[in-house]
Amino acid sequence: MLTQRSYAAFLFDMDGTLIDSIASAVRIWTRWAERHGLDAAAVVETMHGVRAVETIRRWGIPEAEVAREAAELTQAEIDDVDGVAAIAGVQRFLQALPPDRWAIVTSAPRDLAAKRLAAAGLVPPPVLVTAEDVVRGKPAPDGFLAAAKRLGADPEDCLAWEDAPAGIAAAEASGATVMVVGATHHRPMATRHPVIADYEDLTVTVNGSGRLVLGLQVI
């Protein structure tokens, strides 16, 4: 069910939440894993929702090589946006939001975020918090806290939209209310938060106090 309240702002993850970039990410990470003699399926399971450097470190790459590996992998992702697309209904939904009432909080570097959003036909908001903007990536709450501050909103008065466990944990730690987007999930996620399949049936309005109110579209 939809959360029964209004919000000062919406904070969106990008990959899996606003756009579907799974095919591209899987292609790139699979090639990276195979090049290092790692189990590609296992690596892919760990890369969702976190910065590339965290995943690379997790798989035992020497620290001296992490930055170079992450840069090369990011460039490969920038060069391969085939199949990247907006989640159903998201373009209409975002266009209904005042530009100063929403932000994107992504674990992707800024150049990759820009490339993927463009490939999906989405225009980023003025507040875009990327991998370079925080010392600690998800599941730490730093990105969500930074976005809320830049919007002039209390994190606890925001609705964070996420799809991956690391991102959900980051949103929870920030104090925000959480909405889970299941568009790219192969099976239902076990979560205490409300889940939407996509944005097709959602509406958003701005009430008399300038706050965002979610609703269901009636056809």
Short mmCIF file of C-alpha atoms in Angstrom, two decimals:
data_model
loop_
_atom_site.label_atom_id
_atom_site.label_comp_id
_atom_site.label_asym_id
_atom_site.label_seq_id
_atom_site.Cartn_x
_atom_site.Cartn_y
_atom_site.Cartn_z
CA MET A 1 0.00 0.00 0.00
CA LEU A 2 1.10 3.59 -0.47
CA THR A 3 2.50 5.50 2.47
CA GLN A 4 -0.26 7.62 4.00
CA ARG A 5 1.53 10.95 4.38
CA SER A 6 3.06 13.87 2.51
CA TYR A 7 6.78 14.53 2.03
CA ALA A 8 9.15 17.45 1.75
CA ALA A 9 11.13 15.74 -1.01
CA PHE A 10 11.76 12.50 -2.90
CA LEU A 11 15.24 10.95 -3.05
CA PHE A 12 15.72 8.42 -5.84
CA ASP A 13 18.37 5.80 -6.41
CA MET A 14 19.11 5.50 -10.15
CA ASP A 15 19.95 1.99 -11.40
CA GLY A 16 17.02 -0.37 -10.87
CA THR A 17 14.92 2.46 -9.46
CA LEU A 18 14.61 5.03 -12.25
CA ILE A 19 16.29 3.09 -15.04
CA ASP A 20 16.89 -0.52 -15.98
CA SER A 21 20.60 -0.91 -16.66
CA ILE A 22 20.89 -4.51 -15.52
CA ALA A 23 21.85 -6.01 -18.88
CA SER A 24 24.68 -3.55 -19.41
CA ALA A 25 26.00 -3.89 -15.85
CA VAL A 26 25.90 -7.68 -16.01
CA ARG A 27 27.82 -7.70 -19.31
CA ILE A 28 30.58 -5.47 -17.95
CA TRP A 29 30.91 -7.09 -14.53
CA THR A 30 30.86 -10.58 -16.05
CA ARG A 31 33.79 -9.70 -18.31
CA TRP A 32 35.63 -8.15 -15.36
CA ALA A 33 35.07 -11.23 -13.19
CA GLU A 34 36.18 -13.62 -15.91
CA ARG A 35 39.33 -11.58 -16.52
CA HIS A 36 40.22 -12.02 -12.83
CA GLY A 37 39.29 -15.70 -12.68
CA LEU A 38 36.31 -15.05 -10.41
CA ASP A 39 32.83 -16.58 -10.31
CA ALA A 40 30.93 -14.13 -12.52
CA ALA A 41 27.51 -14.98 -11.11
CA ALA A 42 28.74 -14.41 -7.56
CA VAL A 43 30.37 -11.10 -8.48
CA VAL A 44 27.19 -9.88 -10.18
CA GLU A 45 25.21 -10.68 -7.04
CA THR A 46 27.44 -8.37 -4.99
CA MET A 47 27.64 -5.33 -7.29
CA HIS A 48 24.07 -4.05 -6.99
CA GLY A 49 23.58 -0.70 -5.29
CA VAL A 50 27.17 -0.08 -4.19
CA ARG A 51 30.12 1.81 -5.64
CA ALA A 52 32.43 -0.11 -7.97
CA VAL A 53 35.39 0.38 -5.65
CA GLU A 54 33.54 -1.42 -2.85
CA THR A 55 32.76 -4.41 -5.05
CA ILE A 56 36.30 -4.55 -6.41
CA ARG A 57 37.79 -4.48 -2.90
CA ARG A 58 35.37 -7.16 -1.78
CA TRP A 59 36.83 -9.54 -4.34
CA GLY A 60 40.39 -9.23 -3.11
CA ILE A 61 41.91 -6.90 -5.67
CA PRO A 62 45.06 -5.28 -4.20
CA GLU A 63 44.34 -1.79 -2.90
CA ALA A 64 46.98 -0.25 -5.16
CA GLU A 65 45.00 -1.46 -8.18
CA VAL A 66 41.46 -0.65 -7.03
CA ALA A 67 41.24 2.89 -8.42
CA ARG A 68 42.58 1.86 -11.83
CA GLU A 69 40.28 -1.16 -12.02
CA ALA A 70 37.27 0.97 -11.07
CA ALA A 71 38.13 3.62 -13.66
CA GLU A 72 38.50 1.02 -16.42
CA LEU A 73 35.28 -0.72 -15.44
CA THR A 74 33.38 2.58 -15.29
CA GLN A 75 34.62 3.55 -18.74
CA ALA A 76 33.45 0.19 -20.08
CA GLU A 77 30.00 0.87 -18.58
CA ILE A 78 29.95 4.36 -20.12
CA ASP A 79 30.78 2.83 -23.50
CA ASP A 80 28.03 0.20 -23.23
CA VAL A 81 24.54 1.57 -22.58
CA ASP A 82 22.81 -0.79 -24.99
CA GLY A 83 19.41 -1.70 -23.56
CA VAL A 84 19.40 0.96 -20.84
CA ALA A 85 15.81 2.18 -20.50
CA ALA A 86 13.55 4.09 -18.15
CA ILE A 87 11.38 2.14 -15.72
CA ALA A 88 7.76 2.11 -16.95
CA GLY A 89 5.91 5.32 -16.13
CA VAL A 90 8.87 7.07 -14.55
CA GLN A 91 9.23 9.87 -17.09
CA ARG A 92 5.66 11.07 -16.54
CA PHE A 93 6.06 10.71 -12.79
CA LEU A 94 9.27 12.74 -12.61
CA GLN A 95 7.89 15.47 -14.83
CA ALA A 96 5.17 16.07 -12.23
CA LEU A 97 7.76 16.81 -9.54
CA PRO A 98 8.98 20.36 -8.85
CA PRO A 99 12.72 20.38 -9.76
CA ASP A 100 13.69 21.54 -6.27
CA ARG A 101 11.75 18.77 -4.53
CA TRP A 102 13.64 15.70 -5.76
CA ALA A 103 17.16 14.37 -6.10
CA ILE A 104 19.04 11.37 -7.43
CA VAL A 105 21.39 9.53 -5.07
CA THR A 106 23.42 6.98 -7.00
CA SER A 107 26.49 4.81 -6.42
CA ALA A 108 27.48 5.41 -10.03
CA PRO A 109 30.18 7.96 -10.90
CA ARG A 110 28.87 11.24 -12.35
CA ASP A 111 29.90 10.57 -15.95
CA LEU A 112 28.26 7.14 -15.94
CA ALA A 113 25.10 8.51 -14.32
CA ALA A 114 24.85 11.21 -16.98
CA LYS A 115 25.34 8.70 -19.80
CA ARG A 116 22.78 6.23 -18.48
CA LEU A 117 20.16 8.88 -17.74
CA ALA A 118 20.57 10.29 -21.25
CA ALA A 119 20.29 6.80 -22.76
CA ALA A 120 17.03 6.32 -20.85
CA GLY A 121 15.70 9.71 -21.96
CA LEU A 122 15.64 11.19 -18.46
CA VAL A 123 16.75 14.68 -17.48
CA PRO A 124 18.61 14.75 -14.15
CA PRO A 125 17.42 17.13 -11.42
CA PRO A 126 19.61 19.96 -10.14
CA VAL A 127 20.59 17.81 -7.16
CA LEU A 128 22.50 14.73 -8.33
CA VAL A 129 24.63 12.99 -5.68
CA THR A 130 27.07 10.51 -7.20
CA ALA A 131 29.92 8.23 -6.12
CA GLU A 132 32.44 11.08 -6.08
CA ASP A 133 30.34 13.19 -3.72
CA VAL A 134 30.60 10.99 -0.63
CA VAL A 135 33.40 9.45 1.41
CA ARG A 136 31.25 6.48 2.38
CA GLY A 137 29.03 4.84 -0.21
CA LYS A 138 25.85 2.85 0.37
CA PRO A 139 24.92 1.16 2.73
CA ALA A 140 26.17 4.24 4.60
CA PRO A 141 23.53 7.01 4.58
CA ASP A 142 25.89 9.78 3.44
CA GLY A 143 24.44 10.19 -0.06
CA PHE A 144 20.85 10.50 1.13
CA LEU A 145 21.87 12.89 3.90
CA ALA A 146 23.77 15.06 1.42
CA ALA A 147 20.85 15.15 -1.03
CA ALA A 148 18.34 16.07 1.67
CA LYS A 149 20.62 18.85 2.91
CA ARG A 150 21.04 20.28 -0.59
CA LEU A 151 17.26 20.28 -1.00
CA GLY A 152 16.82 21.99 2.36
CA ALA A 153 14.79 19.07 3.68
CA ASP A 154 14.94 17.02 6.86
CA PRO A 155 15.94 13.44 5.86
CA GLU A 156 13.15 12.10 8.07
CA ASP A 157 10.70 14.15 6.01
CA CYS A 158 11.80 12.54 2.74
CA LEU A 159 10.72 9.45 0.81
CA ALA A 160 13.67 7.44 -0.51
CA TRP A 161 13.10 5.21 -3.54
CA GLU A 162 15.39 2.19 -3.74
CA ASP A 163 15.69 -1.28 -5.23
CA ALA A 164 18.75 -2.96 -3.69
CA PRO A 165 19.54 -4.08 -0.12
CA ALA A 166 22.55 -1.74 0.24
CA GLY A 167 20.50 1.23 -0.89
CA ILE A 168 17.57 0.33 1.33
CA ALA A 169 19.93 0.07 4.31
CA ALA A 170 21.39 3.50 3.43
CA ALA A 171 17.94 5.05 3.19
CA GLU A 172 16.88 3.50 6.50
CA ALA A 173 20.04 4.79 8.19
CA SER A 174 19.31 8.30 6.92
CA GLY A 175 15.94 8.28 8.66
CA ALA A 176 13.95 8.55 5.43
CA THR A 177 10.80 6.58 4.71
CA VAL A 178 11.50 3.93 2.06
CA MET A 179 9.66 2.84 -1.08
CA VAL A 180 11.04 -0.21 -2.87
CA VAL A 181 10.90 -0.45 -6.67
CA GLY A 182 10.70 -4.04 -7.87
CA ALA A 183 10.82 -3.50 -11.64
CA THR A 184 14.13 -5.32 -12.13
CA HIS A 185 13.68 -7.98 -9.44
CA HIS A 186 13.49 -11.57 -10.64
CA ARG A 187 11.65 -12.56 -7.47
CA PRO A 188 9.84 -10.61 -4.74
CA MET A 189 12.16 -9.01 -2.20
CA ALA A 190 11.62 -9.76 1.46
CA THR A 191 11.19 -6.28 2.90
CA ARG A 192 9.10 -4.46 5.49
CA HIS A 193 8.72 -1.51 3.13
CA PRO A 194 6.00 -0.96 0.52
CA VAL A 195 6.91 -2.23 -2.95
CA ILE A 196 5.82 -0.96 -6.37
CA ALA A 197 6.40 -2.78 -9.65
CA ASP A 198 6.83 0.48 -11.59
CA TYR A 199 5.41 4.01 -11.80
CA GLU A 200 2.56 3.36 -14.23
CA ASP A 201 -0.23 3.62 -11.67
CA LEU A 202 1.33 6.30 -9.46
CA THR A 203 0.55 9.99 -9.35
CA VAL A 204 2.13 12.78 -7.38
CA THR A 205 0.57 16.10 -6.47
CA VAL A 206 1.79 19.14 -4.60
CA ASN A 207 -0.53 20.14 -1.76
CA GLY A 208 -1.24 23.64 -0.50
CA SER A 209 1.79 23.51 1.77
CA GLY A 210 4.10 22.63 -1.11
CA ARG A 211 4.48 19.02 0.04
CA LEU A 212 4.50 15.95 -2.20
CA VAL A 213 1.56 13.55 -1.98
CA LEU A 214 1.50 10.11 -3.62
CA GLY A 215 -1.62 8.69 -5.16
CA LEU A 216 -2.90 6.00 -7.52
CA GLN A 217 -3.84 6.86 -11.08
CA VAL A 218 -7.47 6.05 -11.84
CA ILE A 219 -8.25 5.31 -15.49
#
